[in-house]
Short mmCIF file of C-alpha atoms and ligand atoms in Angstrom, two decimals:
data_model
loop_
_atom_site.label_atom_id
_atom_site.label_comp_id
_atom_site.label_asym_id
_atom_site.label_seq_id
_atom_site.Cartn_x
_atom_site.Cartn_y
_atom_site.Cartn_z
CA MET A 12 0.00 0.00 0.00
CA ARG A 13 1.24 3.48 -0.87
CA ILE A 14 0.72 4.94 2.63
CA GLU A 15 2.96 2.18 4.03
CA LYS A 16 5.67 3.05 1.52
CA LEU A 17 5.53 6.67 2.64
CA ALA A 18 5.65 5.59 6.31
CA ALA A 19 8.72 3.41 5.64
CA LEU A 20 10.51 6.35 4.03
CA MET A 21 9.53 8.59 6.96
CA GLU A 22 10.98 6.05 9.40
CA GLU A 23 14.20 5.77 7.36
CA ARG A 24 14.64 9.58 7.19
CA GLY A 25 13.67 10.33 10.79
CA PHE A 26 10.31 12.07 10.30
CA ASN A 27 7.66 11.75 13.03
CA GLY A 28 4.62 12.40 10.91
CA ALA A 29 3.04 13.81 7.78
CA LEU A 30 0.03 16.10 7.33
CA ILE A 31 -1.45 15.84 3.86
CA SER A 32 -4.19 18.09 2.48
CA PRO A 33 -6.28 17.24 -0.63
CA GLY A 34 -4.45 17.30 -3.93
CA ALA A 35 -2.37 14.92 -6.02
CA ASN A 36 -0.42 13.43 -3.07
CA PHE A 37 -3.59 12.88 -1.07
CA TYR A 38 -5.23 11.15 -4.05
CA TYR A 39 -2.10 9.09 -4.78
CA LEU A 40 -2.00 7.84 -1.20
CA THR A 41 -5.71 7.28 -0.51
CA GLY A 42 -7.50 6.96 -3.86
CA ILE A 43 -10.09 9.37 -2.38
CA ASN A 44 -11.08 12.30 -4.58
CA ILE A 45 -12.00 15.31 -2.43
CA HIS A 46 -13.51 17.81 -4.84
CA GLU A 47 -13.43 21.45 -3.71
CA ALA A 48 -12.59 21.22 -0.01
CA GLY A 49 -12.14 25.00 -0.17
CA GLU A 50 -11.76 26.49 3.29
CA ARG A 51 -12.98 23.39 5.17
CA LEU A 52 -10.05 21.74 6.95
CA THR A 53 -9.33 18.27 5.50
CA VAL A 54 -6.11 16.57 6.57
CA LEU A 55 -4.69 13.06 6.39
CA ALA A 56 -2.27 12.40 9.27
CA VAL A 57 0.30 9.58 8.91
CA ASN A 58 2.97 8.39 11.37
CA PRO A 59 6.16 6.41 10.63
CA ASP A 60 4.59 3.21 12.03
CA GLY A 61 2.17 3.29 9.11
CA GLU A 62 -0.82 4.37 11.23
CA TYR A 63 -3.06 7.01 9.67
CA HIS A 64 -6.27 8.91 10.25
CA LEU A 65 -8.24 11.40 8.21
CA LEU A 66 -10.02 14.54 9.44
CA ALA A 67 -12.76 15.56 7.01
CA PRO A 68 -15.83 17.81 6.83
CA SER A 69 -19.09 15.91 7.32
CA LEU A 70 -20.31 16.82 3.83
CA TYR A 71 -17.80 14.26 2.46
CA GLN A 72 -19.37 11.46 4.53
CA ASN A 73 -20.66 9.65 1.45
CA VAL A 74 -17.39 9.98 -0.46
CA ILE A 75 -14.87 8.60 2.00
CA GLY A 76 -16.09 5.02 2.41
CA ASP A 77 -14.09 2.55 4.47
CA PHE A 78 -11.23 4.71 5.76
CA PRO A 79 -10.26 5.68 9.33
CA VAL A 80 -11.82 9.12 9.64
CA THR A 81 -13.15 11.73 12.08
CA PHE A 82 -15.78 14.04 10.62
CA TRP A 83 -16.43 17.59 11.76
CA ARG A 84 -19.55 19.63 11.08
CA ASP A 85 -19.81 23.24 9.95
CA GLY A 86 -19.79 25.34 13.16
CA GLU A 87 -17.39 23.03 15.03
CA ASN A 88 -13.68 23.76 15.60
CA PRO A 89 -11.81 21.28 13.39
CA TYR A 90 -8.38 22.25 14.68
CA SER A 91 -8.93 20.79 18.15
CA LYS A 92 -10.05 17.53 16.49
CA LEU A 93 -6.89 17.47 14.39
CA GLU A 94 -4.83 18.11 17.51
CA THR A 95 -6.37 15.02 19.13
CA ILE A 96 -5.58 12.91 16.04
CA MET A 97 -1.98 14.16 15.99
CA LYS A 98 -1.56 13.40 19.71
CA GLU A 99 -2.93 9.87 19.27
CA LEU A 100 -0.55 9.22 16.35
CA GLY A 101 2.41 10.78 18.22
CA ILE A 102 2.94 13.44 15.56
CA ARG A 103 5.36 16.13 16.77
CA GLY A 104 8.95 17.24 16.06
CA LYS A 105 10.02 16.73 12.43
CA VAL A 106 6.75 16.72 10.49
CA LEU A 107 6.21 16.67 6.73
CA ILE A 108 3.57 19.12 5.48
CA GLU A 109 1.88 19.06 2.09
CA ASN A 110 3.63 21.82 0.10
CA THR A 111 0.35 23.18 -1.27
CA MET A 112 -1.52 23.30 2.04
CA ARG A 113 -3.54 26.51 2.41
CA ALA A 114 -1.85 29.10 4.59
CA ASP A 115 -4.97 29.57 6.76
CA TRP A 116 -4.95 25.84 7.62
CA LEU A 117 -1.23 25.92 8.38
CA ILE A 118 -1.67 28.92 10.66
CA GLY A 119 -4.60 27.21 12.42
CA ILE A 120 -2.60 24.00 12.91
CA PHE A 121 0.44 25.89 14.21
CA HIS A 122 -1.66 27.81 16.70
CA SER A 123 -3.39 24.72 18.06
CA ARG A 124 -0.28 22.50 18.12
CA ASN A 125 2.97 24.36 17.64
CA SER A 126 5.30 21.58 18.80
CA PHE A 127 6.59 20.70 15.36
CA ASP A 128 9.26 21.51 12.91
CA PRO A 129 7.83 21.55 9.33
CA TYR A 130 9.44 20.03 6.21
CA PRO A 131 8.02 19.87 2.68
CA LEU A 132 6.21 16.59 1.96
CA SER A 133 7.52 16.71 -1.62
CA MET A 134 10.95 15.64 -0.26
CA LEU A 135 9.60 12.10 0.02
CA MET A 136 6.60 12.04 -2.31
CA ARG A 137 8.73 12.86 -5.35
CA GLU A 138 10.60 9.58 -4.79
CA LEU A 139 7.35 7.61 -4.70
CA ARG A 140 5.63 9.34 -7.61
CA MET A 141 8.39 9.95 -10.15
CA ARG A 142 8.44 6.37 -11.47
CA LYS A 143 5.06 5.29 -12.80
CA ASP A 144 3.88 1.68 -12.51
CA GLU A 145 2.14 -0.18 -15.34
CA GLU A 146 -1.34 0.88 -14.29
CA GLU A 147 -0.34 4.54 -14.05
CA LEU A 148 1.25 4.35 -17.50
CA ARG A 149 -1.93 2.83 -18.90
CA LEU A 150 -3.95 5.77 -17.55
CA MET A 151 -1.44 8.27 -18.91
CA GLN A 152 -1.60 6.62 -22.31
CA LYS A 153 -5.40 7.03 -22.27
CA ALA A 154 -5.05 10.73 -21.39
CA ALA A 155 -2.54 11.09 -24.26
CA GLU A 156 -4.85 9.40 -26.74
CA VAL A 157 -7.56 11.94 -25.94
CA VAL A 158 -5.34 14.92 -26.80
CA ASP A 159 -4.12 13.26 -30.00
CA ARG A 160 -7.72 12.74 -31.02
CA VAL A 161 -8.67 16.32 -30.21
CA PHE A 162 -5.79 17.55 -32.39
CA GLU A 163 -7.03 15.44 -35.33
CA GLU A 164 -10.48 16.97 -34.85
CA ILE A 165 -9.17 20.56 -34.62
CA LEU A 166 -7.65 20.11 -38.08
CA SER A 167 -11.15 19.64 -39.47
CA TRP A 168 -12.61 22.75 -37.75
CA ASP A 169 -12.92 26.03 -39.56
CA ILE A 170 -10.75 28.07 -37.20
CA ILE A 171 -10.05 31.10 -39.42
CA GLY A 172 -12.02 34.01 -37.96
CA MET A 173 -12.52 32.40 -34.55
CA THR A 174 -11.19 34.30 -31.55
CA GLU A 175 -8.55 32.58 -29.43
CA LYS A 176 -11.11 32.41 -26.61
CA GLU A 177 -13.69 30.70 -28.82
CA LEU A 178 -11.19 28.11 -30.01
CA ALA A 179 -9.90 27.47 -26.47
CA LEU A 180 -13.46 26.96 -25.24
CA ARG A 181 -14.23 24.53 -28.05
CA ILE A 182 -11.05 22.56 -27.30
CA GLU A 183 -11.92 22.47 -23.61
CA LEU A 184 -15.43 21.26 -24.32
CA ARG A 185 -14.19 18.47 -26.57
CA ILE A 186 -11.60 17.35 -23.98
CA ARG A 187 -14.29 17.28 -21.31
CA GLU A 188 -16.54 15.20 -23.56
CA LEU A 189 -13.82 12.62 -24.18
CA SER A 190 -12.12 12.41 -20.75
CA ASP A 191 -12.41 13.20 -17.04
CA GLY A 192 -11.53 16.85 -17.64
CA ILE A 193 -8.81 19.29 -18.59
CA SER A 194 -5.38 19.15 -16.97
CA PHE A 195 -5.05 22.94 -17.33
CA GLU A 196 -6.81 25.75 -19.17
CA PRO A 197 -5.96 25.44 -22.89
CA ILE A 198 -3.53 27.94 -24.37
CA VAL A 199 -4.41 29.28 -27.82
CA ALA A 200 -1.86 31.89 -28.89
CA SER A 201 -2.10 33.34 -32.39
CA GLY A 202 0.26 35.58 -34.33
CA GLU A 203 2.32 37.88 -32.13
CA ASN A 204 0.55 36.52 -29.01
CA GLY A 205 2.50 33.30 -29.59
CA ALA A 206 5.59 35.07 -28.24
CA ASN A 207 4.14 34.62 -24.71
CA PRO A 208 4.54 30.91 -23.80
CA HIS A 209 1.70 31.09 -21.23
CA HIS A 210 -0.58 33.39 -23.26
CA GLU A 211 -4.17 33.61 -21.97
CA PRO A 212 -6.57 33.21 -24.91
CA GLY A 213 -8.13 36.55 -25.75
CA ASP A 214 -10.29 38.30 -28.33
CA ARG A 215 -7.77 38.28 -31.19
CA ARG A 216 -9.23 36.63 -34.28
CA ILE A 217 -7.18 33.93 -36.01
CA ARG A 218 -6.23 35.03 -39.52
CA LYS A 219 -4.17 34.16 -42.58
CA GLY A 220 -0.42 34.34 -42.03
CA ASP A 221 -0.68 33.40 -38.32
CA MET A 222 1.18 30.66 -36.54
CA VAL A 223 -1.17 29.38 -33.82
CA ILE A 224 0.11 27.59 -30.74
CA LEU A 225 -2.36 25.07 -29.30
CA ASP A 226 -1.34 23.76 -25.87
CA TYR A 227 -3.85 21.67 -23.92
CA GLY A 228 -4.22 18.54 -21.80
CA ALA A 229 -6.71 15.96 -20.61
CA LYS A 230 -7.13 13.97 -17.39
CA TRP A 231 -7.86 10.27 -17.21
CA LYS A 232 -8.61 8.98 -13.69
CA GLY A 233 -6.46 11.78 -12.29
CA TYR A 234 -3.52 11.35 -14.70
CA CYS A 235 -2.62 14.20 -17.04
CA SER A 236 -1.57 14.62 -20.62
CA ASP A 237 -0.14 17.81 -22.09
CA ILE A 238 0.41 18.43 -25.79
CA THR A 239 1.43 21.40 -27.92
CA ARG A 240 1.21 21.71 -31.66
CA THR A 241 1.72 24.86 -33.72
CA VAL A 242 -0.21 25.18 -36.97
CA ALA A 243 0.06 27.72 -39.79
CA ILE A 244 -2.97 29.53 -41.14
CA GLY A 245 -2.41 29.88 -44.86
CA LYS A 246 1.06 29.80 -46.38
CA PRO A 247 3.49 31.03 -43.67
CA ASP A 248 6.35 33.44 -44.08
CA GLU A 249 9.72 31.72 -44.84
CA LYS A 250 11.22 32.81 -41.51
CA LEU A 251 8.35 31.15 -39.65
CA VAL A 252 8.89 27.92 -41.59
CA GLU A 253 12.59 28.07 -40.68
CA ILE A 254 11.72 28.58 -36.99
CA TYR A 255 9.24 25.71 -37.10
CA GLU A 256 11.84 23.32 -38.52
CA ILE A 257 14.41 24.31 -35.87
CA VAL A 258 11.93 23.65 -33.05
CA LYS A 259 10.96 20.32 -34.60
CA GLU A 260 14.61 19.30 -34.82
CA ALA A 261 15.26 20.41 -31.21
CA GLN A 262 12.30 18.37 -30.01
CA GLU A 263 13.48 15.31 -31.92
CA ASN A 264 17.10 15.65 -30.72
CA ALA A 265 15.92 15.90 -27.10
CA PHE A 266 13.68 12.85 -27.59
CA GLN A 267 16.56 10.86 -29.11
CA ALA A 268 18.70 11.67 -26.04
CA VAL A 269 16.23 9.97 -23.65
CA ARG A 270 17.55 6.82 -21.97
CA GLU A 271 17.86 5.33 -18.49
CA GLY A 272 20.72 6.81 -16.45
CA ILE A 273 21.07 10.08 -18.36
CA LYS A 274 20.48 13.25 -16.32
CA ALA A 275 17.44 15.38 -17.08
CA LYS A 276 19.73 18.33 -17.89
CA GLU A 277 21.22 16.36 -20.82
CA ILE A 278 17.77 16.20 -22.45
CA ASP A 279 17.44 19.94 -21.94
CA ARG A 280 20.91 20.45 -23.39
CA ALA A 281 20.07 18.51 -26.57
CA ALA A 282 17.13 20.83 -27.29
CA ARG A 283 18.87 24.02 -26.18
CA GLU A 284 22.02 23.44 -28.24
CA THR A 285 19.99 22.76 -31.38
CA ILE A 286 18.17 26.07 -31.01
CA ALA A 287 21.33 27.99 -30.04
CA ARG A 288 23.28 26.57 -33.02
CA ALA A 289 20.55 27.88 -35.32
CA GLY A 290 20.97 31.37 -33.82
CA TYR A 291 17.74 31.51 -31.77
CA GLY A 292 19.14 30.68 -28.30
CA GLU A 293 17.89 33.90 -26.68
CA TYR A 294 14.34 33.17 -27.88
CA PHE A 295 14.03 29.84 -26.05
CA THR A 296 12.98 31.28 -22.72
CA HIS A 297 11.96 28.26 -20.63
CA ARG A 298 13.03 24.76 -19.63
CA THR A 299 12.64 21.96 -22.17
CA GLY A 300 10.01 20.07 -20.19
CA HIS A 301 8.57 18.88 -16.92
CA GLY A 302 7.48 15.66 -15.27
CA LEU A 303 3.88 14.69 -15.80
CA GLY A 304 1.55 12.47 -13.81
CA LEU A 305 -1.16 13.29 -11.29
CA ASP A 306 0.12 16.87 -11.53
CA VAL A 307 0.66 18.58 -14.83
CA HIS A 308 3.97 19.93 -13.53
CA GLU A 309 5.96 17.61 -11.29
CA GLU A 310 9.39 15.97 -11.01
CA PRO A 311 11.53 15.34 -12.99
CA TYR A 312 11.94 18.85 -14.39
CA ILE A 313 13.82 18.86 -17.71
CA GLY A 314 15.85 22.04 -17.37
CA PRO A 315 19.49 23.16 -17.37
CA ASP A 316 19.59 22.34 -13.63
CA GLY A 317 17.96 18.90 -13.91
CA GLU A 318 20.15 16.60 -11.79
CA VAL A 319 17.65 13.70 -11.65
CA ALA A 320 19.02 10.60 -13.42
CA LEU A 321 16.24 9.21 -15.60
CA GLU A 322 14.78 5.82 -14.72
CA ARG A 323 12.45 3.42 -16.47
CA GLY A 324 8.82 4.53 -15.98
CA MET A 325 9.56 8.24 -15.56
CA THR A 326 7.21 10.41 -17.61
CA PHE A 327 7.78 13.97 -18.75
CA THR A 328 7.18 16.44 -21.55
CA ILE A 329 9.64 17.59 -24.19
CA GLU A 330 8.50 21.02 -25.39
CA PRO A 331 11.12 23.37 -26.74
CA GLY A 332 9.94 26.63 -28.26
CA ILE A 333 11.13 29.79 -30.02
CA TYR A 334 9.33 33.03 -29.13
CA VAL A 335 10.06 36.13 -31.20
CA PRO A 336 8.49 39.28 -29.71
CA GLY A 337 6.17 41.12 -32.09
CA LEU A 338 6.20 38.23 -34.57
CA ALA A 339 5.15 34.77 -33.35
CA GLY A 340 5.96 31.70 -31.30
CA VAL A 341 6.42 28.05 -32.15
CA ARG A 342 6.31 25.19 -29.62
CA ILE A 343 6.08 21.45 -30.16
CA GLU A 344 5.40 19.21 -27.18
CA ASP A 345 5.07 15.50 -26.58
CA ASP A 346 4.64 13.37 -23.48
CA VAL A 347 7.38 10.78 -23.15
CA VAL A 348 8.10 7.73 -20.98
CA VAL A 349 11.53 6.21 -20.34
CA VAL A 350 11.42 2.56 -21.40
CA GLY A 351 15.07 1.51 -20.99
CA ASP A 352 17.68 2.56 -23.49
CA LYS A 353 15.22 4.92 -25.16
CA GLY A 354 12.08 6.98 -24.72
CA GLU A 355 8.63 6.34 -26.11
CA ARG A 356 6.16 9.04 -27.08
CA LEU A 357 2.75 8.79 -25.40
CA THR A 358 1.39 11.58 -27.62
CA LYS A 359 1.75 10.76 -31.28
CA ALA A 360 -0.04 13.54 -33.20
CA ASN A 361 1.56 14.72 -36.45
CA ARG A 362 4.58 16.96 -35.79
CA GLU A 363 5.05 18.16 -39.37
CA LEU A 364 4.09 21.75 -40.17
CA ILE A 365 0.40 21.70 -41.00
CA ILE A 366 -1.03 24.54 -43.08
CA LEU A 367 -4.74 25.13 -42.58
C1 LIG O 677 0.20 24.22 -16.93
S1 LIG O 677 0.14 25.55 -17.98
C2 LIG O 677 1.41 25.34 -19.14
C3 LIG O 677 1.35 24.08 -19.92
C4 LIG O 677 2.47 24.01 -20.89
N1 LIG O 677 2.44 22.83 -21.70
C5 LIG O 677 3.79 24.08 -20.20
O1 LIG O 677 4.05 23.30 -19.31
N2 LIG O 677 4.68 24.98 -20.61
C6 LIG O 677 4.49 25.97 -21.64
C7 LIG O 677 5.76 26.71 -21.71
C8 LIG O 677 6.77 25.97 -20.92
C9 LIG O 677 6.05 24.96 -20.13
C10 LIG O 677 6.19 25.29 -18.65
O2 LIG O 677 7.17 24.83 -18.08
O3 LIG O 677 5.38 26.01 -18.08
#
């Protein structure tokens, strides 16, 4: 069981407990999906002996099932109940805290039981979650198939004249129809807006001569996919074709570098050197990729500082880009898994320059 694996690591590293709020780690450890806990305190407490107990709001009574739990009702003070749970499990001293726990919960916990020294839970969870097992890979493959299918469908839509917002909404709707939901809000960046890698779709209408970056992802039973393709609207300018081909080559070179044992930064280097050699180094303004799983951004990060040595079952994106202010952006992204002496693409949509 995953909670036992966490407890064993806690014991080995000298931690006396862990406090885990809803999110990817909580779901990974319990299989329970707490949707929208919001301000209502919800915490899983685990000790190094492998004992655990959940504190949850009573409105989740019908979601939690057969799990050791104390419920609290609106109007009660949940912090004193959590204090009791922590005392019973002997949680004090070096305690791991979910990195994304809300600050108001943290403050409440500190005030009711301040006898602990906090450490980020990610220190241990990254070791458990970075390598995916067969079942996780199967779910990630399903999430990847959804985004490949959506790309095929986009190619048949009449997108000239649509605003970025309209196209993003249509992509989101289609992802939601085919999967358990989006892994992040789709990015549609047309023309000069493409120079912002995280552009928020706006009212600009897609028109002839544009390069359009489409970056979106689906979720399948919690697991994420994340794909980017850049398409041309009408015959593109020669410079844009040149940029497209450089990004495609950088993405391929990084993919070819994937193998067990190599450090993440070597994958980044393969992409970065390709773009720098072509004279566009200053226009590649982000890391080459990021780990992918229950979170859309997780370890291992594929950047110039990536010291993680790749292992079989690790999953991440490879997504170099070139962003020229005032002109356009091009990014090509696939989801990849390490399978031994090579990588395998989970996303397989056409990477050639497509002119719509
Ligand atoms: C979660 S929003 C961004 C999704 C996108 N695919 C992405 O991860 N990136 C776009 C530019 C770089 C990269 C990132 O590291 O944010």
